[in-house]
mmCIF file of C-alpha atoms in Angstrom:
data_model
loop_
_atom_site.group_PDB
_atom_site.id
_atom_site.type_symbol
_atom_site.label_atom_id
_atom_site.label_comp_id
_atom_site.label_asym_id
_atom_site.label_seq_id
_atom_site.Cartn_x
_atom_site.Cartn_y
_atom_site.Cartn_z
ATOM 1 C CA MET A 1 0.000 0.000 0.000
ATOM 2 C CA ILE A 2 1.267 3.451 -0.960
ATOM 3 C CA VAL A 3 -0.348 6.368 0.855
ATOM 4 C CA THR A 4 -0.187 9.847 -0.634
ATOM 5 C CA PHE A 5 -0.759 13.011 1.360
ATOM 6 C CA THR A 6 -1.820 16.215 -0.366
ATOM 7 C CA ALA A 7 -2.434 19.104 2.019
ATOM 8 C CA ASN A 8 -3.306 21.501 -0.825
ATOM 9 C CA PRO A 9 -5.199 19.540 -3.513
ATOM 10 C CA SER A 10 -6.752 21.211 -6.522
ATOM 11 C CA LEU A 11 -9.070 20.935 -9.439
ATOM 12 C CA ASP A 12 -6.636 21.133 -12.354
ATOM 13 C CA ARG A 13 -8.021 22.730 -15.502
ATOM 14 C CA THR A 14 -5.896 22.498 -18.638
ATOM 15 C CA VAL A 15 -6.573 24.865 -21.531
ATOM 16 C CA ALA A 16 -4.894 23.874 -24.812
ATOM 17 C CA LEU A 17 -4.057 26.808 -27.094
ATOM 18 C CA PRO A 18 -3.694 26.541 -30.893
ATOM 19 C CA GLY A 19 -0.504 28.625 -30.862
ATOM 20 C CA PRO A 20 1.844 30.530 -28.546
ATOM 21 C CA LEU A 21 0.328 32.383 -25.602
ATOM 22 C CA GLU A 22 -0.190 36.039 -26.506
ATOM 23 C CA ARG A 23 -0.403 38.341 -23.494
ATOM 24 C CA GLY A 24 -3.198 40.883 -23.651
ATOM 25 C CA GLU A 25 -4.914 39.210 -26.616
ATOM 26 C CA VAL A 26 -8.082 37.144 -26.988
ATOM 27 C CA GLN A 27 -7.321 33.519 -27.839
ATOM 28 C CA ARG A 28 -9.675 30.612 -28.378
ATOM 29 C CA ALA A 29 -8.919 27.277 -26.772
ATOM 30 C CA VAL A 30 -8.586 24.099 -28.791
ATOM 31 C CA SER A 31 -9.767 22.030 -25.837
ATOM 32 C CA VAL A 32 -10.351 22.217 -22.100
ATOM 33 C CA SER A 33 -10.029 19.355 -19.635
ATOM 34 C CA GLN A 34 -10.042 19.012 -15.869
ATOM 35 C CA GLU A 35 -8.808 16.451 -13.366
ATOM 36 C CA SER A 36 -8.593 16.166 -9.608
ATOM 37 C CA GLY A 37 -5.019 17.113 -8.843
ATOM 38 C CA GLY A 38 -2.265 18.122 -6.513
ATOM 39 C CA LYS A 39 1.047 16.265 -6.507
ATOM 40 C CA GLY A 40 0.059 13.472 -4.137
ATOM 41 C CA VAL A 41 -3.309 13.017 -5.831
ATOM 42 C CA ASN A 42 -1.549 12.717 -9.192
ATOM 43 C CA VAL A 43 0.776 10.048 -7.813
ATOM 44 C CA SER A 44 -2.225 8.070 -6.559
ATOM 45 C CA ARG A 45 -3.971 8.464 -9.919
ATOM 46 C CA ALA A 46 -0.900 7.102 -11.702
ATOM 47 C CA LEU A 47 -0.622 4.179 -9.290
ATOM 48 C CA VAL A 48 -4.303 3.294 -9.731
ATOM 49 C CA ALA A 49 -3.835 3.387 -13.516
ATOM 50 C CA SER A 50 -1.190 0.677 -13.125
ATOM 51 C CA GLY A 51 -3.231 -1.444 -10.719
ATOM 52 C CA LEU A 52 -1.365 -0.636 -7.507
ATOM 53 C CA GLU A 53 -3.001 -0.313 -4.108
ATOM 54 C CA THR A 54 -3.017 3.286 -2.915
ATOM 55 C CA ILE A 55 -5.062 5.783 -0.958
ATOM 56 C CA ALA A 56 -4.954 9.573 -1.195
ATOM 57 C CA VAL A 57 -5.264 11.512 2.075
ATOM 58 C CA LEU A 58 -6.415 15.107 1.667
ATOM 59 C CA PRO A 59 -8.780 17.779 3.001
ATOM 60 C CA GLY A 60 -12.079 18.565 1.311
ATOM 61 C CA ALA A 61 -15.845 18.674 1.717
ATOM 62 C CA GLU A 62 -17.839 15.693 0.498
ATOM 63 C CA SER A 63 -19.408 17.830 -2.240
ATOM 64 C CA ASP A 64 -16.129 19.348 -3.437
ATOM 65 C CA PRO A 65 -15.437 18.802 -7.173
ATOM 66 C CA VAL A 66 -11.967 17.427 -6.348
ATOM 67 C CA LEU A 67 -13.440 14.585 -4.306
ATOM 68 C CA ALA A 68 -16.154 14.019 -6.901
ATOM 69 C CA GLY A 69 -13.436 13.631 -9.520
ATOM 70 C CA LEU A 70 -11.602 11.055 -7.406
ATOM 71 C CA LEU A 71 -14.811 9.079 -7.002
ATOM 72 C CA HIS A 72 -15.386 9.215 -10.756
ATOM 73 C CA ASP A 73 -11.840 8.018 -11.474
ATOM 74 C CA GLY A 74 -11.944 5.226 -8.911
ATOM 75 C CA VAL A 75 -9.114 6.633 -6.790
ATOM 76 C CA PRO A 76 -9.495 5.607 -3.125
ATOM 77 C CA PHE A 77 -9.240 8.535 -0.719
ATOM 78 C CA ALA A 78 -9.705 9.612 2.889
ATOM 79 C CA ALA A 79 -10.735 13.242 3.304
ATOM 80 C CA LEU A 80 -10.851 15.576 6.287
ATOM 81 C CA PRO A 81 -14.070 17.616 5.927
ATOM 82 C CA ILE A 82 -13.476 21.376 5.743
ATOM 83 C CA ASP A 83 -15.828 24.262 5.033
ATOM 84 C CA GLU A 84 -13.759 26.124 2.440
ATOM 85 C CA PRO A 85 -13.658 24.978 -1.184
ATOM 86 C CA LEU A 86 -10.435 23.527 -2.531
ATOM 87 C CA ARG A 87 -8.479 25.566 -5.040
ATOM 88 C CA THR A 88 -8.601 25.517 -8.837
ATOM 89 C CA ASN A 89 -5.345 25.614 -10.822
ATOM 90 C CA VAL A 90 -5.197 26.525 -14.502
ATOM 91 C CA ALA A 91 -2.560 25.329 -16.970
ATOM 92 C CA LEU A 92 -2.234 26.924 -20.429
ATOM 93 C CA THR A 93 -0.498 24.577 -22.861
ATOM 94 C CA GLU A 94 0.988 25.642 -26.178
ATOM 95 C CA PRO A 95 1.927 23.398 -29.122
ATOM 96 C CA GLY A 96 5.195 21.668 -28.284
ATOM 97 C CA GLY A 97 4.323 21.265 -24.628
ATOM 98 C CA VAL A 98 5.201 24.742 -23.294
ATOM 99 C CA THR A 99 3.036 25.131 -20.202
ATOM 100 C CA THR A 100 2.056 28.195 -18.163
ATOM 101 C CA LYS A 101 0.487 27.455 -14.776
ATOM 102 C CA ILE A 102 -1.630 29.706 -12.565
ATOM 103 C CA ASN A 103 -2.044 28.187 -9.102
ATOM 104 C CA GLU A 104 -4.422 29.473 -6.436
ATOM 105 C CA PRO A 105 -3.178 29.611 -2.808
ATOM 106 C CA GLY A 106 -5.663 27.138 -1.299
ATOM 107 C CA PRO A 107 -8.016 27.126 1.705
ATOM 108 C CA ILE A 108 -7.216 28.405 5.195
ATOM 109 C CA MET A 109 -7.011 25.688 7.873
ATOM 110 C CA ASP A 110 -6.474 26.460 11.548
ATOM 111 C CA ALA A 111 -4.132 24.595 13.908
ATOM 112 C CA ASP A 112 -6.850 22.140 14.974
ATOM 113 C CA GLN A 113 -7.612 21.236 11.358
ATOM 114 C CA GLN A 114 -3.914 20.826 10.599
ATOM 115 C CA GLU A 115 -3.577 18.445 13.535
ATOM 116 C CA ALA A 116 -6.693 16.526 12.468
ATOM 117 C CA LEU A 117 -5.224 16.159 8.974
ATOM 118 C CA ILE A 118 -2.004 14.705 10.428
ATOM 119 C CA CYS A 119 -4.007 12.302 12.608
ATOM 120 C CA LEU A 120 -5.986 11.134 9.572
ATOM 121 C CA LEU A 121 -2.721 10.422 7.774
ATOM 122 C CA LEU A 122 -1.271 8.534 10.751
ATOM 123 C CA GLU A 123 -4.379 6.363 10.846
ATOM 124 C CA ARG A 124 -4.315 5.561 7.117
ATOM 125 C CA ALA A 125 -0.542 5.055 6.983
ATOM 126 C CA ARG A 126 -0.521 2.026 9.293
ATOM 127 C CA GLY A 127 1.119 -0.842 7.405
ATOM 128 C CA ALA A 128 1.955 1.272 4.337
ATOM 129 C CA SER A 129 5.161 0.609 2.409
ATOM 130 C CA TRP A 130 5.538 4.261 1.347
ATOM 131 C CA VAL A 131 4.009 7.572 2.360
ATOM 132 C CA VAL A 132 4.327 10.385 -0.190
ATOM 133 C CA LEU A 133 4.139 13.941 1.210
ATOM 134 C CA ALA A 134 3.608 16.082 -1.833
ATOM 135 C CA GLY A 135 2.791 19.529 -3.106
ATOM 136 C CA SER A 136 2.617 23.039 -1.746
ATOM 137 C CA LEU A 137 1.171 23.854 1.654
ATOM 138 C CA PRO A 138 -2.000 25.932 2.151
ATOM 139 C CA PRO A 139 -1.690 29.431 3.650
ATOM 140 C CA GLY A 140 -0.842 29.392 7.351
ATOM 141 C CA PHE A 141 0.865 25.991 7.456
ATOM 142 C CA PRO A 142 4.344 26.071 9.066
ATOM 143 C CA ALA A 143 7.275 25.659 6.677
ATOM 144 C CA ASP A 144 8.557 22.624 8.594
ATOM 145 C CA PHE A 145 5.204 20.823 8.316
ATOM 146 C CA TYR A 146 6.589 17.925 6.265
ATOM 147 C CA ALA A 147 9.504 17.401 8.660
ATOM 148 C CA THR A 148 7.025 17.356 11.550
ATOM 149 C CA VAL A 149 4.775 14.855 9.748
ATOM 150 C CA THR A 150 7.780 12.670 8.918
ATOM 151 C CA ARG A 151 8.789 12.488 12.582
ATOM 152 C CA ARG A 152 5.190 11.793 13.626
ATOM 153 C CA LEU A 153 4.923 8.933 11.128
ATOM 154 C CA ARG A 154 8.140 7.358 12.374
ATOM 155 C CA THR A 155 7.241 7.790 16.025
ATOM 156 C CA ALA A 156 3.734 6.385 15.586
ATOM 157 C CA ALA A 157 5.031 3.328 13.704
ATOM 158 C CA ASP A 158 7.272 2.287 16.625
ATOM 159 C CA GLY A 159 9.986 0.784 14.446
ATOM 160 C CA GLY A 160 7.802 -0.270 11.522
ATOM 161 C CA ALA A 161 7.627 3.079 9.784
ATOM 162 C CA PRO A 162 6.931 3.362 6.067
ATOM 163 C CA LEU A 163 9.493 4.815 3.720
ATOM 164 C CA ILE A 164 8.763 8.520 3.210
ATOM 165 C CA ALA A 165 9.066 10.540 0.014
ATOM 166 C CA VAL A 166 8.759 14.325 -0.209
ATOM 167 C CA ASP A 167 7.959 16.234 -3.404
ATOM 168 C CA SER A 168 7.443 19.916 -2.767
ATOM 169 C CA SER A 169 9.082 23.263 -3.484
ATOM 170 C CA GLY A 170 10.238 26.467 -1.841
ATOM 171 C CA GLY A 171 10.234 26.787 1.929
ATOM 172 C CA PRO A 172 8.553 23.448 2.769
ATOM 173 C CA LEU A 173 11.092 21.498 0.693
ATOM 174 C CA VAL A 174 14.113 23.365 2.057
ATOM 175 C CA ALA A 175 12.850 22.972 5.632
ATOM 176 C CA ALA A 176 12.360 19.231 5.091
ATOM 177 C CA VAL A 177 16.036 18.906 4.188
ATOM 178 C CA SER A 178 17.947 21.630 6.008
ATOM 179 C CA GLY A 179 15.939 22.083 9.186
ATOM 180 C CA ILE A 180 15.882 25.830 8.488
ATOM 181 C CA SER A 181 12.672 27.716 7.798
ATOM 182 C CA PRO A 182 12.617 30.335 5.007
ATOM 183 C CA ASP A 183 12.907 33.187 7.528
ATOM 184 C CA GLY A 184 16.086 31.681 8.970
ATOM 185 C CA THR A 185 14.482 30.354 12.155
ATOM 186 C CA ALA A 186 16.117 27.094 13.189
ATOM 187 C CA GLN A 187 13.946 23.997 13.214
ATOM 188 C CA HIS A 188 14.885 20.573 14.517
ATOM 189 C CA GLY A 189 15.879 18.072 11.820
ATOM 190 C CA THR A 190 15.895 15.406 14.558
ATOM 191 C CA SER A 191 13.651 15.423 17.606
ATOM 192 C CA GLN A 192 14.898 15.031 21.168
ATOM 193 C CA ASP A 193 14.209 11.294 21.064
ATOM 194 C CA GLY A 194 16.423 10.887 17.980
ATOM 195 C CA VAL A 195 13.669 10.601 15.349
ATOM 196 C CA SER A 196 14.745 12.163 12.051
ATOM 197 C CA GLY A 197 12.468 14.474 10.104
ATOM 198 C CA LYS A 198 14.373 13.945 6.850
ATOM 199 C CA PRO A 199 12.790 11.824 4.113
ATOM 200 C CA ASP A 200 13.983 8.582 2.544
ATOM 201 C CA LEU A 201 13.468 10.052 -0.928
ATOM 202 C CA LEU A 202 13.277 13.554 -2.354
ATOM 203 C CA LYS A 203 11.908 14.286 -5.838
ATOM 204 C CA PRO A 204 13.036 17.801 -6.860
ATOM 205 C CA ASN A 205 13.206 19.271 -10.348
ATOM 206 C CA ALA A 206 16.351 21.117 -11.455
ATOM 207 C CA GLU A 207 15.297 24.461 -9.979
ATOM 208 C CA GLU A 208 14.435 22.876 -6.633
ATOM 209 C CA LEU A 209 17.656 20.833 -6.650
ATOM 210 C CA ALA A 210 19.722 24.017 -7.003
ATOM 211 C CA GLU A 211 17.884 25.494 -4.017
ATOM 212 C CA LEU A 212 18.295 22.313 -1.974
ATOM 213 C CA ALA A 213 22.007 21.997 -2.706
ATOM 214 C CA ALA A 214 22.567 25.557 -1.498
ATOM 215 C CA ALA A 215 20.628 24.803 1.693
ATOM 216 C CA ALA A 216 22.684 21.636 2.208
ATOM 217 C CA GLY A 217 25.918 23.644 1.998
ATOM 218 C CA PHE A 218 27.027 22.537 -1.464
ATOM 219 C CA ALA A 219 29.979 24.765 -2.319
ATOM 220 C CA THR A 220 29.337 25.135 -6.057
ATOM 221 C CA ALA A 221 26.179 27.134 -6.816
ATOM 222 C CA SER A 222 24.392 26.127 -10.034
ATOM 223 C CA THR A 223 21.297 27.340 -11.793
ATOM 224 C CA ALA A 224 18.517 25.050 -12.949
ATOM 225 C CA ASP A 225 19.658 25.421 -16.574
ATOM 226 C CA GLU A 226 23.213 24.483 -15.628
ATOM 227 C CA LEU A 227 22.058 21.384 -13.764
ATOM 228 C CA GLU A 228 19.863 20.265 -16.665
ATOM 229 C CA ALA A 229 22.772 20.732 -19.074
ATOM 230 C CA ASP A 230 25.322 18.939 -16.863
ATOM 231 C CA PRO A 231 24.107 15.663 -15.306
ATOM 232 C CA GLU A 232 27.344 15.227 -13.350
ATOM 233 C CA ALA A 233 26.793 18.634 -11.730
ATOM 234 C CA ALA A 234 23.239 17.571 -10.918
ATOM 235 C CA ALA A 235 24.542 14.340 -9.385
ATOM 236 C CA ALA A 236 27.070 16.271 -7.291
ATOM 237 C CA ALA A 237 24.372 18.643 -6.066
ATOM 238 C CA ALA A 238 22.080 15.730 -5.217
ATOM 239 C CA ALA A 239 24.950 13.981 -3.421
ATOM 240 C CA ALA A 240 25.315 17.022 -1.164
ATOM 241 C CA VAL A 241 21.667 16.634 -0.213
ATOM 242 C CA VAL A 242 22.141 12.915 0.469
ATOM 243 C CA ARG A 243 25.145 13.674 2.689
ATOM 244 C CA SER A 244 22.901 15.990 4.724
ATOM 245 C CA GLY A 245 20.884 12.960 5.836
ATOM 246 C CA VAL A 246 18.326 12.360 3.071
ATOM 247 C CA GLY A 247 18.121 8.741 1.899
ATOM 248 C CA ALA A 248 18.071 9.361 -1.868
ATOM 249 C CA VAL A 249 17.394 12.102 -4.401
ATOM 250 C CA LEU A 250 15.445 11.541 -7.635
ATOM 251 C CA ALA A 251 16.016 14.761 -9.582
ATOM 252 C CA THR A 252 13.972 15.212 -12.741
ATOM 253 C CA LEU A 253 15.722 17.305 -15.405
ATOM 254 C CA GLY A 254 12.924 17.917 -17.905
ATOM 255 C CA SER A 255 13.662 16.624 -21.385
ATOM 256 C CA LYS A 256 17.214 15.778 -20.238
ATOM 257 C CA GLY A 257 15.958 12.828 -18.182
ATOM 258 C CA ALA A 258 16.568 12.325 -14.478
ATOM 259 C CA VAL A 259 19.348 11.631 -11.993
ATOM 260 C CA LEU A 260 19.141 9.296 -9.003
ATOM 261 C CA VAL A 261 21.690 9.573 -6.195
ATOM 262 C CA THR A 262 21.886 7.301 -3.160
ATOM 263 C CA ALA A 263 24.636 6.699 -0.611
ATOM 264 C CA ASP A 264 25.891 3.894 -2.860
ATOM 265 C CA GLY A 265 25.848 5.420 -6.343
ATOM 266 C CA ALA A 266 24.572 7.864 -8.925
ATOM 267 C CA TRP A 267 22.874 7.260 -12.274
ATOM 268 C CA LEU A 268 21.516 9.257 -15.201
ATOM 269 C CA ALA A 269 18.505 8.040 -17.193
ATOM 270 C CA THR A 270 17.526 9.461 -20.572
ATOM 271 C CA HIS A 271 14.616 8.694 -22.876
ATOM 272 C CA PRO A 272 14.468 9.331 -26.636
ATOM 273 C CA PRO A 273 12.635 12.589 -27.420
ATOM 274 C CA VAL A 274 8.839 12.417 -27.312
ATOM 275 C CA ALA A 275 6.280 14.731 -28.891
ATOM 276 C CA ALA A 276 5.446 16.732 -25.782
ATOM 277 C CA VAL A 277 1.771 17.624 -25.404
ATOM 278 C CA SER A 278 1.610 18.734 -21.757
ATOM 279 C CA THR A 279 4.158 18.614 -18.954
ATOM 280 C CA VAL A 280 1.495 18.904 -16.228
ATOM 281 C CA GLY A 281 1.918 15.986 -13.828
ATOM 282 C CA ALA A 282 4.987 14.537 -15.587
ATOM 283 C CA GLY A 283 7.115 14.818 -12.446
ATOM 284 C CA ASP A 284 4.364 13.220 -10.358
ATOM 285 C CA SER A 285 4.179 10.349 -12.845
ATOM 286 C CA SER A 286 7.963 9.954 -12.591
ATOM 287 C CA LEU A 287 7.663 9.513 -8.837
ATOM 288 C CA ALA A 288 4.856 6.988 -9.331
ATOM 289 C CA GLY A 289 7.044 5.028 -11.752
ATOM 290 C CA TYR A 290 9.880 4.956 -9.238
ATOM 291 C CA LEU A 291 7.565 3.708 -6.478
ATOM 292 C CA LEU A 292 6.055 1.084 -8.763
ATOM 293 C CA ALA A 293 9.485 -0.352 -9.588
ATOM 294 C CA HIS A 294 10.670 -0.128 -5.988
ATOM 295 C CA GLY A 295 7.646 -2.111 -4.871
ATOM 296 C CA GLN A 296 8.646 -4.843 -7.308
ATOM 297 C CA GLY A 297 12.082 -5.089 -5.743
ATOM 298 C CA ALA A 298 13.936 -3.383 -8.601
ATOM 299 C CA ALA A 299 17.496 -2.126 -8.160
ATOM 300 C CA PRO A 300 17.937 1.654 -7.825
ATOM 301 C CA ALA A 301 18.975 2.113 -11.481
ATOM 302 C CA ASP A 302 15.884 0.243 -12.645
ATOM 303 C CA CYS A 303 13.651 2.302 -10.354
ATOM 304 C CA LEU A 304 15.129 5.328 -12.110
ATOM 305 C CA ARG A 305 14.508 3.692 -15.489
ATOM 306 C CA GLN A 306 10.796 3.291 -14.774
ATOM 307 C CA ALA A 307 10.597 6.822 -13.344
ATOM 308 C CA VAL A 308 11.885 8.325 -16.589
ATOM 309 C CA ALA A 309 9.673 6.042 -18.702
ATOM 310 C CA HIS A 310 6.636 7.205 -16.732
ATOM 311 C CA GLY A 311 7.609 10.874 -17.002
ATOM 312 C CA ALA A 312 8.144 10.661 -20.768
ATOM 313 C CA ALA A 313 4.804 8.924 -21.243
ATOM 314 C CA ALA A 314 3.010 11.567 -19.169
ATOM 315 C CA ALA A 315 4.517 14.407 -21.220
ATOM 316 C CA SER A 316 3.121 12.838 -24.394
ATOM 317 C CA LEU A 317 -0.452 12.798 -23.024
ATOM 318 C CA PRO A 318 -2.901 15.724 -22.937
ATOM 319 C CA GLY A 319 -3.688 17.810 -19.862
ATOM 320 C CA SER A 320 -2.820 16.147 -16.566
ATOM 321 C CA THR A 321 -3.518 12.641 -17.894
ATOM 322 C CA VAL A 322 -1.327 10.045 -16.168
ATOM 323 C CA PRO A 323 -0.010 6.932 -17.936
ATOM 324 C CA ALA A 324 -0.496 3.300 -16.994
ATOM 325 C CA VAL A 325 2.619 1.139 -16.893
ATOM 326 C CA HIS A 326 1.706 -0.527 -20.212
ATOM 327 C CA GLN A 327 1.886 2.907 -21.877
ATOM 328 C CA THR A 328 5.509 3.400 -20.801
ATOM 329 C CA THR A 329 8.662 2.282 -22.615
ATOM 330 C CA PRO A 330 11.341 1.488 -20.013
ATOM 331 C CA ASP A 331 13.336 -0.516 -22.574
ATOM 332 C CA ALA A 332 13.933 2.749 -24.456
ATOM 333 C CA VAL A 333 15.601 4.356 -21.422
ATOM 334 C CA THR A 334 19.402 4.530 -21.302
ATOM 335 C CA ILE A 335 21.093 4.308 -17.904
ATOM 336 C CA THR A 336 24.564 5.789 -17.324
ATOM 337 C CA ALA A 337 26.517 5.532 -14.074
ATOM 338 C CA LEU A 338 27.810 8.897 -12.843
ATOM 339 C CA ARG A 339 30.304 10.188 -10.383
ATOM 340 C CA LYS A 340 28.566 11.911 -7.508
ATOM 341 C CA ASP A 341 31.438 13.999 -6.116
#
C-alpha cells in the first residue's frame, strides 16, 4: 500500500491553445479538460492506472469537485471535511508542450484542522510501504510541516515506519532537508528522542535541486539550466543533499531525463525525445514510476529507469492525464553511471 498526502489539492483545468500564448490578446482554446489534482493526488492516480493499491489523504468537503473527480476516477481517498472549497489551478499549454500554470493559494485551515489532517494520515498510513508527502502547503501551514509529519509517522510506527518521500518546493522542501525555515528560524531536523524528520526520498526538479544543494551547503552554486545541461553537476548537487541525511534524491531534469543519487551510487537516465503535449503531472508520474518499480524489488537504477519512462509517457499525453505502466517504454531508457562527487 502506498499512501499519498496532499495538504493543498486542486481541481486542475488544462486549456490547450492553438498557438503561442499572446499576453493581452483574446485567444480561443482548442480544448479544455479538468482532473482532480495536486502532486500526491496525481501520484495516486498514476498508481491506480497501473493497478497498484493506494489511498490519497487530503482535506475537502464531500461535495467538493476534487473529491467528486476522485470518485469518478476510482481513486481511493480519505478526506478531512473542511468548510472552504479547494483551489482551482489553470494550466495553459501551447503546441510543443510549453506550459504556463496559474495556481491558487488554497483554503485556510487552523491549527486544529492541521492536527486533524495529520491524525488522519497517521491512521491511514498504518502498514503502508511508502508515504508520499507532496505539493505546496496551504496558507498558514508552518514551513517545517513535512519534517514534523515525517517524525510523527516514524514515532507512531514504533519501528515499523513506512518509507517517506517528499515532493514539494520552496520553503517546505528546504525545511524538510535543512531544518531551516525560510525566515532563517532554526527547526529541529531530529527530535529530542532521535527521530529524524528527513525523508527517505526527495523528488526535486532542477530548480528545486539548485535550491536544496545551497541549503545543504554545497559549495558550487548552479542554476537550474546548468544542472539540466550537466548531469554530473546535478549528481554532485544531489549527493550534497544525500550527505545531509536524506536517503536518496530523484532529480527530474525535464527533457534531459533524471538523476538518481543514493549513498551507494549515482545514475543518469535518458529517454528518446517524445512529442510533448503537456508537462502537467509529468514529475508526479515519474515519482509513481519509481515507487512502482521499488515495490517490485527493482534495483535503484531500474527504479530510475521506470521513473523516466513514466515521465516521458506523461509528457506525451494531454492535460494532466497520467499513464499506466503498459503505456511506458522502459526498454527505451538509457542508464549511465555517474560520479557523484
